[in-house]
């Protein structure tokens, strides 16, 4: 799995969560995740989570975005598991950087106090699984009460780069773990 | 998914991590998780993780054990993802019960300081996926430096029951989340 | 699996056989089936069965429709099996309500004498499997010789509600059955 | 899919429900079903359905047995669907041969009045899915109240051969049906 | 699997690589491959391989085209394996027809000397896997240095018909081979 | 995917074709292939291909063996495709080393003239897919007419190392190729 921090500011509008967007943007072919900074404003037609349709909207002025595409499966069930794990990983990265901050995971969202720190979605394309995960970098532009990396003293790019490394490392460690497991049979046999 | 706390003390030796053990023990049919308290001593022939073969051994005098069997898939890759998420969930339950304790997840293990709090494995049977996750309740009997629930002031049964509820609730919430996701297409199309 | 009888008359034109239509119409999230009464007139662009393209058309003035969406798989092969079983279940419900009626299943269609009683299709979306099954309630509007529930003395809503319950119950019973099966090995072993 | 009626009487004890038994017995390679007549007495170690362990036993003096092995999938969920469909197909064959007999399917079992006509199991091997379906030919030897083909005037071999043809034909027709189905998209898109 | 040589000259522009094109063109339902002769000019919107976008283009005046659709899986990973095998099979057919010609496979392309003999792609639709494989019959129209069947003395239709038979035969032989394989366990067990 | 040439001579008896054998032998964890030189004598209980049971036996005094284990799937159908491709790859390696030798692939076997050069099997374990492919290095010990690397002037170790590299490289190139493919839709849509 390849990862890359993109220095360019990119305005995330949902159209980036698309098969081969990473390939077209960066030339990285194969399972890959990229992260970048930029505003967020997802249009209705690009909303992958129907829960959000007709809601307050998905918007913020300044976020750290992570987009991940994986071609080895199109299984949405696996993708949803990985999305939850991704949220847990993001919380762990924050705790590592600021050990006194209390970050709580609720499903695929992270909260600091009552402020919503992150947004997230997992979806599928005909040839891949796709994730978008983003945390607020600095305040402004969101339709709900938010928390931000600025408020908890976490540097946005450092967070983004560490999260990229974290998910790549854990994918590797899961691949090795899977290869060391014996199957188990039936009782009485 | 059904869950049940078993009052009986059960000595976990690895043979419980077997297709239909929960059914035979409790009569619960279908995806189910049970938790119980008891010592741990896994024999070599029952070790599912080859990493552990020839190591210091898997043993402790007093643990809270969780055994989970799921029949809807035999995919070990999904099972390994769920195992990681399960470890994250266990850490979250502990933080919820004792907000001042620092629990760190390293792969599928939990640590409090340098003490190893948990052991864990995911495996497959011909008809199901299986997980064992256990945390030390009180000290003694382990071949490595451990941390225990006693030491961090967490009541074993409360931990077990909350973890059972936590994983069942999150499976439900993932099932709903999956059913609200739209697929995404290709760029330029 | 959730089920619901919809009192509203809905004109089925094929566009209802779509990912998340049940969610949008009823708010039911997750695997679900709904039934309702209404006319039928499937446009060419909405025909999922290519067998029907260029044929006499799919139309009737008054049918009981069942729409079912399942998110746990996108496997069309499984969906086709369930479609056949669904037709068998519908025949069984009719026999239960009118034990003297002879209903014959031919593939995924039901016949009473030479009259075609039902239409049916199974298909997939990028995130789910989908079924439409409908039986003629009263005569009129069909391009082929039909049989109707009226003719065999079956009350349409009772049929619809019983069929919903029947398929939900059998899904449950299959889930339990699967969880009680041991795998079998190889001869000589 | 190949089918064959075996003239030899074979005592079914459960060991026949095994990967490659049909190949070893008949030389038929690939997806295949065979049927034969013989007594039934399944030993505990060969019971695939845990529901039956510790029950009255699975036994009868004279049955028509069908064994089916399919190598194109090891998915137990699909196998359970096919098992239900198989029971429905068997009932349909009986109705075709004796239109005045009332056969009722309850899950994977067939009943004539209060008499149990059939037994059935679906299971998996590491390389295939396997089914056993059998109906009582003449009375005797069963631990529960049974119905028999003799009692309803159905000739055992004719039943066996027709059922073999029926399942092979329907597999073919499902294969063709699957290949004529268009996928459906999302609403609003 | 059905195969058919189409006598009609068809200009391949990429739109033929589509779910159910073979069914619409020929009436063949189910897994099928067809071959025909004609020019090639793939438009950008029809390019399935993103590698080709913005490249010299995919064009030639006279090719033998093979289109294959398979409904039993939508797994792109399997499809890519079969694409490589298809290229190897095409080279074997050529060697069989002209034993003194040196054809070299490089991934999914065939070369004679420095001339590119073939083009190829594997892709998926929502209901099937699809392949296009084509070799130059006579020179002209290509944006890169090519080799042709004419140059190596292979008759185009004979090549096309033999390749169709070759892939159908090998699919059959693989189906049989799969059904004769025993699973293997774990060491020490 | 990791590869390794083992200098040790190993007598292949079929027990090496087992889940985690490579891990236990070499410490390589994850998808891996190893090759080595040694005699071959497969016992009946270790024969994975039932075709070989009761045949002339699988034996030779001196072969180059390749064993490959892959944990990312347990799909035997994919494994059989890869086995055929593996045979084609082996032939290509030989042609590259000795361009004047005529090697013919027949299914998963290679022939030089009437001499059988290779043996091969693909199988599954509960957690992986497994392949054994071997070619005769020097004559002797085989129950059928063979060809050998010695006879065609190919150095055994060079063949083994090149084949290892070849399959690893092609797996990589297929992974990249898969990630550059767009899905294709339906005609008329």
Short mmCIF file of C-alpha atoms in Angstrom, two decimals, chain E residues 17-95:
data_model
loop_
_atom_site.label_atom_id
_atom_site.label_comp_id
_atom_site.label_asym_id
_atom_site.label_seq_id
_atom_site.Cartn_x
_atom_site.Cartn_y
_atom_site.Cartn_z
CA UNK E 17 -17.07 -4.74 -24.38
CA UNK E 18 -20.27 -4.39 -22.43
CA UNK E 19 -22.56 -6.57 -20.37
CA UNK E 20 -24.89 -8.63 -22.59
CA UNK E 21 -23.44 -7.43 -25.89
CA UNK E 22 -22.94 -11.04 -26.98
CA UNK E 23 -26.52 -11.85 -26.00
CA UNK E 24 -27.90 -8.88 -27.94
CA UNK E 25 -25.71 -9.60 -30.98
CA UNK E 26 -26.00 -13.36 -31.20
CA UNK E 27 -28.71 -14.57 -28.85
CA UNK E 28 -26.19 -16.72 -26.96
CA UNK E 29 -27.20 -16.62 -23.29
CA UNK E 30 -24.74 -17.51 -20.55
CA UNK E 31 -20.96 -17.67 -20.51
CA UNK E 32 -19.88 -17.19 -24.11
CA UNK E 33 -17.08 -16.02 -26.37
CA UNK E 34 -17.35 -14.80 -29.94
CA UNK E 35 -14.71 -13.87 -32.49
CA UNK E 36 -14.89 -11.80 -35.64
CA UNK E 37 -12.74 -9.77 -38.00
CA UNK E 38 -12.79 -6.02 -38.38
CA UNK E 39 -11.00 -2.73 -37.79
CA UNK E 40 -10.32 -1.34 -34.36
CA UNK E 41 -10.63 2.20 -33.06
CA UNK E 42 -11.36 2.57 -29.37
CA UNK E 43 -12.72 5.92 -28.29
CA UNK E 44 -11.49 7.51 -25.06
CA UNK E 45 -14.84 7.11 -23.33
CA UNK E 46 -14.80 3.38 -24.06
CA UNK E 47 -11.23 2.74 -22.95
CA UNK E 48 -11.32 0.33 -20.04
CA UNK E 49 -7.59 0.45 -19.41
CA UNK E 50 -6.65 3.82 -17.95
CA UNK E 51 -3.07 3.09 -18.97
CA UNK E 52 -4.19 3.80 -22.54
CA UNK E 53 -5.83 7.17 -21.88
CA UNK E 54 -3.78 9.94 -23.44
CA UNK E 55 -1.55 7.39 -25.16
CA UNK E 56 -1.04 6.85 -28.90
CA UNK E 57 -4.53 5.35 -29.16
CA UNK E 58 -5.83 1.85 -29.81
CA UNK E 59 -6.39 1.41 -33.51
CA UNK E 60 -5.75 -0.90 -36.42
CA UNK E 61 -7.32 -1.51 -39.82
CA UNK E 62 -7.76 -5.26 -39.64
CA UNK E 63 -7.80 -7.43 -36.55
CA UNK E 64 -9.23 -10.71 -35.30
CA UNK E 65 -11.24 -9.82 -32.21
CA UNK E 66 -12.33 -12.09 -29.41
CA UNK E 67 -14.96 -10.96 -26.90
CA UNK E 68 -15.70 -13.10 -23.88
CA UNK E 69 -18.29 -12.64 -21.16
CA UNK E 70 -18.61 -14.77 -18.06
CA UNK E 71 -21.47 -14.44 -15.59
CA UNK E 72 -20.29 -16.79 -12.88
CA UNK E 73 -18.13 -14.15 -11.23
CA UNK E 74 -17.54 -10.40 -11.10
CA UNK E 75 -14.09 -10.82 -9.58
CA UNK E 76 -11.60 -8.63 -11.44
CA UNK E 77 -8.66 -10.42 -9.88
CA UNK E 78 -9.74 -13.71 -11.39
CA UNK E 79 -10.43 -11.89 -14.65
CA UNK E 80 -6.89 -10.53 -14.77
CA UNK E 81 -5.50 -14.04 -14.25
CA UNK E 82 -7.65 -15.35 -17.05
CA UNK E 83 -6.51 -12.50 -19.29
CA UNK E 84 -2.89 -13.52 -18.82
CA UNK E 85 -3.77 -17.13 -19.47
CA UNK E 86 -5.72 -16.05 -22.56
CA UNK E 87 -2.62 -14.34 -23.94
CA UNK E 88 -0.59 -17.48 -23.27
CA UNK E 89 -3.26 -19.56 -24.99
CA UNK E 90 -3.21 -17.31 -28.04
CA UNK E 91 0.56 -17.68 -28.28
CA UNK E 92 0.17 -21.45 -28.02
CA UNK E 93 -2.38 -21.51 -30.82
CA UNK E 94 0.01 -19.53 -33.03
CA UNK E 95 2.92 -21.85 -32.22
#
